[in-house]
PDB file of C-alpha atoms in Angstrom:
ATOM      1  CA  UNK A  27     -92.190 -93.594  61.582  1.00 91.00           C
ATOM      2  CA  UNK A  28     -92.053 -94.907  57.886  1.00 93.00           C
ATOM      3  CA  UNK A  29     -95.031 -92.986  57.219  1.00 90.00           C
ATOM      4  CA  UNK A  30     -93.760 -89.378  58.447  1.00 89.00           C
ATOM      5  CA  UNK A  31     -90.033 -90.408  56.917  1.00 92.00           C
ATOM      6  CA  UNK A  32     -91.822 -91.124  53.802  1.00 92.00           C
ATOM      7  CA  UNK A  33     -94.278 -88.224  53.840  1.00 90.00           C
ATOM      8  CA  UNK A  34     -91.346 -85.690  54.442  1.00 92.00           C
ATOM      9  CA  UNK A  35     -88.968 -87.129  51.376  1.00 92.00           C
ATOM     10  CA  UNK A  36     -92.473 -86.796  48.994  1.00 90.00           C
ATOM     11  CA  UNK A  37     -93.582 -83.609  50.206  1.00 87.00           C
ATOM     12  CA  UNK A  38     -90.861 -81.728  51.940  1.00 88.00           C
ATOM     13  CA  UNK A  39     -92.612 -81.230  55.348  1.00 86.00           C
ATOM     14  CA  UNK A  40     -93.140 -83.020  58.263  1.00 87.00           C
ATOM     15  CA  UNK A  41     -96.416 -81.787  58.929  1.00 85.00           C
ATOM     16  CA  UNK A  42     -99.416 -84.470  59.265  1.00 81.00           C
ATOM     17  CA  UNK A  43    -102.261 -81.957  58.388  1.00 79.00           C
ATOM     18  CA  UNK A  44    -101.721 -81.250  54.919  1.00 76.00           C
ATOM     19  CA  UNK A  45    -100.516 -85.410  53.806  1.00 82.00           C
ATOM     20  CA  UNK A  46    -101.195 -85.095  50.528  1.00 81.00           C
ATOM     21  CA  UNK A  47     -99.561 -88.125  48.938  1.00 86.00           C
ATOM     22  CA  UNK A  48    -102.155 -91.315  49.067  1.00 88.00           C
ATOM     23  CA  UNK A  49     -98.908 -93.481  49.986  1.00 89.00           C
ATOM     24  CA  UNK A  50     -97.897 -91.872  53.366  1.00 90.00           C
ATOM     25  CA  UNK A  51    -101.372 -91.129  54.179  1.00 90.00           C
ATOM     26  CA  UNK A  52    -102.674 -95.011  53.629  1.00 91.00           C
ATOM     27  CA  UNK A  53     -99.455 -96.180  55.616  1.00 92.00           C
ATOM     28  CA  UNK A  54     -99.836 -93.847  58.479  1.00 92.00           C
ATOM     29  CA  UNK A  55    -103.796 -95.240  58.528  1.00 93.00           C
ATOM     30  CA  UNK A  56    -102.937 -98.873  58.678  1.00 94.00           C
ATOM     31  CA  UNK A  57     -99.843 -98.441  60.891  1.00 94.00           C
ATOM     32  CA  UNK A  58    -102.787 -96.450  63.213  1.00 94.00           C
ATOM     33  CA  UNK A  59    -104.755 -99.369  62.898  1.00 94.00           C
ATOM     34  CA  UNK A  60    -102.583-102.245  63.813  1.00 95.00           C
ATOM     35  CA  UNK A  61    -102.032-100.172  66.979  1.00 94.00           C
ATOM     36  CA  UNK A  62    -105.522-100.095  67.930  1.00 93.00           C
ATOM     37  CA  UNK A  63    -106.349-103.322  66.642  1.00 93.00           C
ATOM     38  CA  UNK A  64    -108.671-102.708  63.914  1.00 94.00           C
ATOM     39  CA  UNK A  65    -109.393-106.015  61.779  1.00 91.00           C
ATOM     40  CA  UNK A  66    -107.424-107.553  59.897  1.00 92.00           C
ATOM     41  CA  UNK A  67    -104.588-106.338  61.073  1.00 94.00           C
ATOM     42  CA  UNK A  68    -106.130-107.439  64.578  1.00 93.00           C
ATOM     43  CA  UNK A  69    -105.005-111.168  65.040  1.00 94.00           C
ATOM     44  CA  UNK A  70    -102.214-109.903  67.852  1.00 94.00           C
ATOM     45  CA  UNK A  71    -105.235-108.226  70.801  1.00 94.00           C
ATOM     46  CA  UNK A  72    -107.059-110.825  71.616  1.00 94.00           C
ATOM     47  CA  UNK A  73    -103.507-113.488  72.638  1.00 94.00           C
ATOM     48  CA  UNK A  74    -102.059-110.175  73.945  1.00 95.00           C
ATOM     49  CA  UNK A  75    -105.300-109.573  76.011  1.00 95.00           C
ATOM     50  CA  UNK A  76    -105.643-112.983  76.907  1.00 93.00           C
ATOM     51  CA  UNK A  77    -102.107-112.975  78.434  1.00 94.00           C
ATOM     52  CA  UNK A  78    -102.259-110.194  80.393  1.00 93.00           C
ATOM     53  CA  UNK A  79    -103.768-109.390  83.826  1.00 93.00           C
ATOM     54  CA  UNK A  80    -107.220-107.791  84.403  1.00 94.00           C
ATOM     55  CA  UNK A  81    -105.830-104.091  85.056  1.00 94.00           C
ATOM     56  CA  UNK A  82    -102.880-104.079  82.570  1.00 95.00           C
ATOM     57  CA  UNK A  83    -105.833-105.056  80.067  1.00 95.00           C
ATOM     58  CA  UNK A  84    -108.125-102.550  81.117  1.00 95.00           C
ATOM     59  CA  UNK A  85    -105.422 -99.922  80.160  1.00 95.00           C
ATOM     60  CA  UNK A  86    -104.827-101.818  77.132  1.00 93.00           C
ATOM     61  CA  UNK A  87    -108.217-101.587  75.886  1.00 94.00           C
ATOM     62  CA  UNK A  88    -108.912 -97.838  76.820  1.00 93.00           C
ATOM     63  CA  UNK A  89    -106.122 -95.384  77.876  1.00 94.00           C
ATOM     64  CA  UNK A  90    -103.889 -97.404  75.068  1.00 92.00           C
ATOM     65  CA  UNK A  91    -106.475 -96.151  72.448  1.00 93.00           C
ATOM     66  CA  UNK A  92    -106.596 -92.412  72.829  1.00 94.00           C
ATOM     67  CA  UNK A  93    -102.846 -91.833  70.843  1.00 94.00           C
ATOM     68  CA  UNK A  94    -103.400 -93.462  68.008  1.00 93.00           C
ATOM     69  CA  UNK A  95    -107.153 -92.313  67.322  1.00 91.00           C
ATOM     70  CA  UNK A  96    -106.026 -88.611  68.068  1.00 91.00           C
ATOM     71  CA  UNK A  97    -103.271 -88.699  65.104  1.00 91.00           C
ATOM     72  CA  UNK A  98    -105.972 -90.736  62.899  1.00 90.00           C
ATOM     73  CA  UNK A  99    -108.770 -87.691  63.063  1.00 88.00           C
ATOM     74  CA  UNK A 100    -105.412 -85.304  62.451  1.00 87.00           C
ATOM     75  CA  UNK A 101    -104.829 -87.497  59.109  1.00 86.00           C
ATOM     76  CA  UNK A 102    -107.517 -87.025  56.494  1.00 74.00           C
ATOM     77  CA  UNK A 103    -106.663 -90.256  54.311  1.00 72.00           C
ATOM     78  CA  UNK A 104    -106.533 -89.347  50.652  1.00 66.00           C
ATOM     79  CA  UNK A 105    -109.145 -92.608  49.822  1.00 74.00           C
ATOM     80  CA  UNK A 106    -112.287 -92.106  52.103  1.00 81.00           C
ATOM     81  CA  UNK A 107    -112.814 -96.009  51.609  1.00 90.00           C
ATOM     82  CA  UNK A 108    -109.732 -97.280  53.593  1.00 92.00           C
ATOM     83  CA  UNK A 109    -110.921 -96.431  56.853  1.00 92.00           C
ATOM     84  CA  UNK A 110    -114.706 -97.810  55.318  1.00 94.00           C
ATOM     85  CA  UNK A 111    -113.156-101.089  55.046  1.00 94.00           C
ATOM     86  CA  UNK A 112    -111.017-101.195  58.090  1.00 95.00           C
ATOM     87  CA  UNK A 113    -114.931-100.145  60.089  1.00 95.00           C
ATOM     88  CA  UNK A 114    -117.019-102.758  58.880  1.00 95.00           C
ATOM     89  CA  UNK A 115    -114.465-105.685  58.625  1.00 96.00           C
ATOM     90  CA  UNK A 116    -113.588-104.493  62.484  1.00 96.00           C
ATOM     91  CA  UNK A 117    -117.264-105.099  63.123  1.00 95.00           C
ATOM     92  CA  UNK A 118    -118.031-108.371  61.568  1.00 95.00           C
ATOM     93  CA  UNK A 119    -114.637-109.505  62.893  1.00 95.00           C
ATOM     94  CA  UNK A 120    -115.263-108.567  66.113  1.00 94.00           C
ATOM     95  CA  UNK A 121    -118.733-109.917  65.870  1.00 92.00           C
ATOM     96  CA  UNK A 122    -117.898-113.559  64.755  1.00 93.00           C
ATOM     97  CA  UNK A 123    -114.787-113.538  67.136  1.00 92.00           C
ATOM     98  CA  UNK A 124    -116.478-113.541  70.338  1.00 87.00           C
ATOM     99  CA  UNK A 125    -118.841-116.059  69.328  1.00 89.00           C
ATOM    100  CA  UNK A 126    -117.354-119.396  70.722  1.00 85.00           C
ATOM    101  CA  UNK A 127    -115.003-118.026  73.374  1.00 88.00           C
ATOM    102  CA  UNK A 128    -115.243-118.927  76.829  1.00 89.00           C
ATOM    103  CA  UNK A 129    -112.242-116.631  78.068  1.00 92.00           C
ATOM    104  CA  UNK A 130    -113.574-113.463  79.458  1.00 92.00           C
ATOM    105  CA  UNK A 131    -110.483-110.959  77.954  1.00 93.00           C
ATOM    106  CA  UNK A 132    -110.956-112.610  74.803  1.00 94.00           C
ATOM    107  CA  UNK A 133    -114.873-111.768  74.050  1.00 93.00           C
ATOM    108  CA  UNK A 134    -113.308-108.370  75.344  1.00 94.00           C
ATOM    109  CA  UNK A 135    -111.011-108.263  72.808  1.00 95.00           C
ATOM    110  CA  UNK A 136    -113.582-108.787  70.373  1.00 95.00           C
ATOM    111  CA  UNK A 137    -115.817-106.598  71.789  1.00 94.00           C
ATOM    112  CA  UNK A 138    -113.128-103.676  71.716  1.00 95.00           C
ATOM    113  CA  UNK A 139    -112.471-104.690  67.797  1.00 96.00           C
ATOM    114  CA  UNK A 140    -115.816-104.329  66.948  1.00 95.00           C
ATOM    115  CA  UNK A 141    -116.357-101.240  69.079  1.00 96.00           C
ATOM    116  CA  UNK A 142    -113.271 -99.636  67.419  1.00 95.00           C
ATOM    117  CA  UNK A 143    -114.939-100.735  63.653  1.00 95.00           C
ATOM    118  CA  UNK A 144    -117.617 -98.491  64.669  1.00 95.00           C
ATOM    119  CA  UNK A 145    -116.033 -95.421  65.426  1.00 95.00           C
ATOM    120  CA  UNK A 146    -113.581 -95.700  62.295  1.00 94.00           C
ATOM    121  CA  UNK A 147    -116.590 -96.184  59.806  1.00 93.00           C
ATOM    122  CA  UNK A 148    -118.021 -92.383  61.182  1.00 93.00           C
ATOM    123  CA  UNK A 149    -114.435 -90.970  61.797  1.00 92.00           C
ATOM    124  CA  UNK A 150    -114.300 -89.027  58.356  1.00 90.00           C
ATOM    125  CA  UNK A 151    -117.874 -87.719  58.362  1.00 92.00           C
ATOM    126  CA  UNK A 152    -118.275 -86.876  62.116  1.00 92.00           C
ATOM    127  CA  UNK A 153    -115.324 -86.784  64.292  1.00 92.00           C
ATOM    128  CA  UNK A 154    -117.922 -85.453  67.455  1.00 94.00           C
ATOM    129  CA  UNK A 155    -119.564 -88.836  67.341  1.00 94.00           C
ATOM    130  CA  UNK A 156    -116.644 -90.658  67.090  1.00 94.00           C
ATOM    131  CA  UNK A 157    -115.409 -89.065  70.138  1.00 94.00           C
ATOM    132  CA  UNK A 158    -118.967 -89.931  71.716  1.00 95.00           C
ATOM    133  CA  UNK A 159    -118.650 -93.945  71.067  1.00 96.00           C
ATOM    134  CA  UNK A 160    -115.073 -94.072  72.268  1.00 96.00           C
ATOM    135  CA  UNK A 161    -116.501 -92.370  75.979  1.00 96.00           C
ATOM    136  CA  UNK A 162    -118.979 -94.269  76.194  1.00 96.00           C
ATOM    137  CA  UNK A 163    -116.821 -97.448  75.120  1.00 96.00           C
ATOM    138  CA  UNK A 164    -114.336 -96.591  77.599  1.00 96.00           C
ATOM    139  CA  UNK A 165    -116.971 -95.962  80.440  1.00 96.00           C
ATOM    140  CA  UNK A 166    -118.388 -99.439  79.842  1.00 96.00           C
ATOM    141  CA  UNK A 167    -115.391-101.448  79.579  1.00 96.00           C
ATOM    142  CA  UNK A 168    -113.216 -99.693  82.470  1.00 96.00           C
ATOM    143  CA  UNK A 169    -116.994-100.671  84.386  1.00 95.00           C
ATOM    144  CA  UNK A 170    -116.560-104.239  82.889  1.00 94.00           C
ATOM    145  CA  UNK A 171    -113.204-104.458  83.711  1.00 95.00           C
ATOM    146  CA  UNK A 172    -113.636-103.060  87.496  1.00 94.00           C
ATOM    147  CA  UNK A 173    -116.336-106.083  87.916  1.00 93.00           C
ATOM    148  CA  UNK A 174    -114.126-108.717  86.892  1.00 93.00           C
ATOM    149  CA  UNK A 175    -111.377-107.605  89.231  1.00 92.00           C
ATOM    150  CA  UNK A 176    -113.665-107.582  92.287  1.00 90.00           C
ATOM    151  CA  UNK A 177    -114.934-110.738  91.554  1.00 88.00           C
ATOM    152  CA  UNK A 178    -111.951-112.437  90.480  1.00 88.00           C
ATOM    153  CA  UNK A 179    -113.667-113.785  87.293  1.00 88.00           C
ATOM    154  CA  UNK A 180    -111.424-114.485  84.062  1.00 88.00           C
ATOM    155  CA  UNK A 181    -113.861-117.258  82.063  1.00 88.00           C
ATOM    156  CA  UNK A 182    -117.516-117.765  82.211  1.00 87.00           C
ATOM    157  CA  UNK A 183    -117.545-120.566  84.575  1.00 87.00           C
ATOM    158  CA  UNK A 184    -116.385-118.528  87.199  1.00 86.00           C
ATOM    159  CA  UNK A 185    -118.906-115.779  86.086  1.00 85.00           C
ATOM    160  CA  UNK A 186    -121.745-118.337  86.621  1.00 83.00           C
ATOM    161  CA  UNK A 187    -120.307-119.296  90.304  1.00 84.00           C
ATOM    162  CA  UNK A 188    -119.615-115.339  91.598  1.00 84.00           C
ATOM    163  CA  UNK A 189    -123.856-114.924  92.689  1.00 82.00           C
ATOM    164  CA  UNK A 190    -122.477-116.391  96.067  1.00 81.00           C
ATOM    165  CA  UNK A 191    -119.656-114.008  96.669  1.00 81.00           C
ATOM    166  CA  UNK A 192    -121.074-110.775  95.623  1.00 83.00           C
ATOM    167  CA  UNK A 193    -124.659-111.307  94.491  1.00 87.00           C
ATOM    168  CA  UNK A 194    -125.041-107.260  93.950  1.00 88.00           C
ATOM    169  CA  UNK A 195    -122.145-106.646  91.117  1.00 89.00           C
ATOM    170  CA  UNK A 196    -123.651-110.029  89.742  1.00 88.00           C
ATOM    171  CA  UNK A 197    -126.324-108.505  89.150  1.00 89.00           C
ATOM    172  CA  UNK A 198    -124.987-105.529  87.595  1.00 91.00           C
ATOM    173  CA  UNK A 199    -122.476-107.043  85.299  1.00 91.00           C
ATOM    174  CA  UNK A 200    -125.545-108.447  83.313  1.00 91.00           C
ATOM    175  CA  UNK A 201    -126.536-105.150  82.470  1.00 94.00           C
ATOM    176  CA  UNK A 202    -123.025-103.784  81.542  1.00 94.00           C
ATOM    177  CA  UNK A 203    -122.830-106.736  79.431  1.00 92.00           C
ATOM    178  CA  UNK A 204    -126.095-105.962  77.459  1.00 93.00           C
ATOM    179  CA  UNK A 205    -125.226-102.155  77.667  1.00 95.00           C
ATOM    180  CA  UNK A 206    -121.297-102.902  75.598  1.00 92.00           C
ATOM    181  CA  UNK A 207    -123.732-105.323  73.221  1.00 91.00           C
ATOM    182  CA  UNK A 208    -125.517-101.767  72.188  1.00 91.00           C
ATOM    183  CA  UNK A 209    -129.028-103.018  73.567  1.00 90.00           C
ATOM    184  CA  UNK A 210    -131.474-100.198  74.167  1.00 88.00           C
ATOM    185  CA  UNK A 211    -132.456 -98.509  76.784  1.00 90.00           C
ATOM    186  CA  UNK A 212    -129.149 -98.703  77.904  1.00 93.00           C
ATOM    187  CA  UNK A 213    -126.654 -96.448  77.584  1.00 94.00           C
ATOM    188  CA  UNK A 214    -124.407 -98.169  74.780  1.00 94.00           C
ATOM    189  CA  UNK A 215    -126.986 -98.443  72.176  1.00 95.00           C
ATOM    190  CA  UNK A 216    -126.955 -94.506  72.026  1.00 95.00           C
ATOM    191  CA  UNK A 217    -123.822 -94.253  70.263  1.00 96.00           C
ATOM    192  CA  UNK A 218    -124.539 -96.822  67.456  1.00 95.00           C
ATOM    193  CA  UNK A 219    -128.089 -95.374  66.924  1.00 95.00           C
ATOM    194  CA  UNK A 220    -126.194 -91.946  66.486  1.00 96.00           C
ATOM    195  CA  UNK A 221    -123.537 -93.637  63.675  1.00 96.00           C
ATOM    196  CA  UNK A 222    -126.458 -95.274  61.950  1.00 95.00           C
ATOM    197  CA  UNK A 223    -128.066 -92.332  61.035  1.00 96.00           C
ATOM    198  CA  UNK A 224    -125.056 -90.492  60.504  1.00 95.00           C
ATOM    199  CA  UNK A 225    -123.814 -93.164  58.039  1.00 95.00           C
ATOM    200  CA  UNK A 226    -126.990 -92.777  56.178  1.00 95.00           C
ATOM    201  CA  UNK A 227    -127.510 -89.490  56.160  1.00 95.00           C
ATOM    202  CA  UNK A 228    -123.901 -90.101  54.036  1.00 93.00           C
ATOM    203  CA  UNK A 229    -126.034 -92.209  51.784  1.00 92.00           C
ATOM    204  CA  UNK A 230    -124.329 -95.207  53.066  1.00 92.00           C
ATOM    205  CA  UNK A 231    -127.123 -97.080  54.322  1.00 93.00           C
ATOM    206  CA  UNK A 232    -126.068-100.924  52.847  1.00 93.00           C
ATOM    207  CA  UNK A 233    -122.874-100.313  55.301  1.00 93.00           C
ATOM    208  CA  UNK A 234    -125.214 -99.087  57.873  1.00 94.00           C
ATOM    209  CA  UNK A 235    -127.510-102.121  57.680  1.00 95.00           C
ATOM    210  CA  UNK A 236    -124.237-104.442  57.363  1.00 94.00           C
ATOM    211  CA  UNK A 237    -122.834-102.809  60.886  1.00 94.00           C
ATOM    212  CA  UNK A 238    -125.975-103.506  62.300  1.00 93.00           C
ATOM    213  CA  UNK A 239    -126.395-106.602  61.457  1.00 93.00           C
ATOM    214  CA  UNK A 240    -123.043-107.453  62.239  1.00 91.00           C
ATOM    215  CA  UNK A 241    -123.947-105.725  66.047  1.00 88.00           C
ATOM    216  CA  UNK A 242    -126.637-108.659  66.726  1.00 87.00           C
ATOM    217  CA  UNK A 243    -123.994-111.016  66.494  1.00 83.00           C
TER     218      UNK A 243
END
């Protein structure tokens, strides 16, 4: 709201296409970006996500996403390196978050940050792809999600003990696991191969090799 106010008394108009001004368009960005949780301003999903039951998370982490990315392709910062440095910090962040957690909705948490990094660091040169990664992103996580709810698993010690109660989905969740870690064959490796070469086609390949590094993790 401070953004729009702010961009109407600069420019005259209310209209988000044509933000011309850097400061409306850089405070519109960020305040976009604490609402998906891009890192840093990030620290409030994971304790949100960690508080909240499996199916309000679920919508937290997909449906809750769709708003805020729709207005950022509609703004065309005025710095193309904002939303550069909101992507890869997302991804390391994300990467290095869900290292020591045992709580299920937190590695999710981190998992969606990173995910998120991704699509922001293609946003400005291919909007198509960025749609891509968020689809498949919200296929695999509303998949994840679905799991965890039918076998009433919340940290990874109950993981380990749900083989006995539904051996099948047990088996599955591995591979949706592997899949939202961008492993190929599987399905969620085809967006980041897409981004990579998109990113450096843009002659951005030290980002590109940073993201992917930051991926492994």
């Amino acid at each position: 709201l401070f953004a729009s106010i702010s961009n109407a008394w600069l420019s005259g108009q209310w209209d988000i296409h044509q933000m011309s001004h850097p400061l409306p368009t850089t405070l519109i960005t960020l305040a976009l970006a604490l609402k998906i949780g891009l890192a840093p301003l990030h620290t409030w999903m994971p304790e949100v996500l960690q508080g909240l039951d499996l199916t309000t998370g679920l919508i937290l982490s997909t449906w809750q996403k769709l708003a805020p990315f729709c207005l950022l392709l509609q703004v065309q910062p005025a710095n193309a390196t904002l939303l550069l440095v909101l992507g890869i910090t997302s991804t390391l962040v994300g990467g290095w978050g869900g290292l020591n957690q045992t709580q299920l909705r937190k590695i999710l948490a981190y998992s969606s940050i990173a995910h998120l990094g991704w699509m922001i660091l293609v946003l400005q040169f291919s909007p198509s792809l960025t749609f891509l990664a968020l689809l498949v992103y919200f296929i695999m996580t509303f998949s994840l999600f679905i799991s965890f709810k039918i076998s009433n698993a919340t940290n990874i010690n109950t993981l380990a003990t749900s083989w006995a109660k539904a051996p099948a989905l047990t088996s599955i969740i591995p591979l949706i696991l592997l899949s939202l870690g961008g492993l190929p064959p599987l399905t969620g490796f085809l967006p980041k191969w897409l981004i990579l070469q998109e990113l450096t086609k843009q002659d951005l390949a030290p980002l590109a090799t940073v993201a992917a590094l930051s991926a492994l993790l």
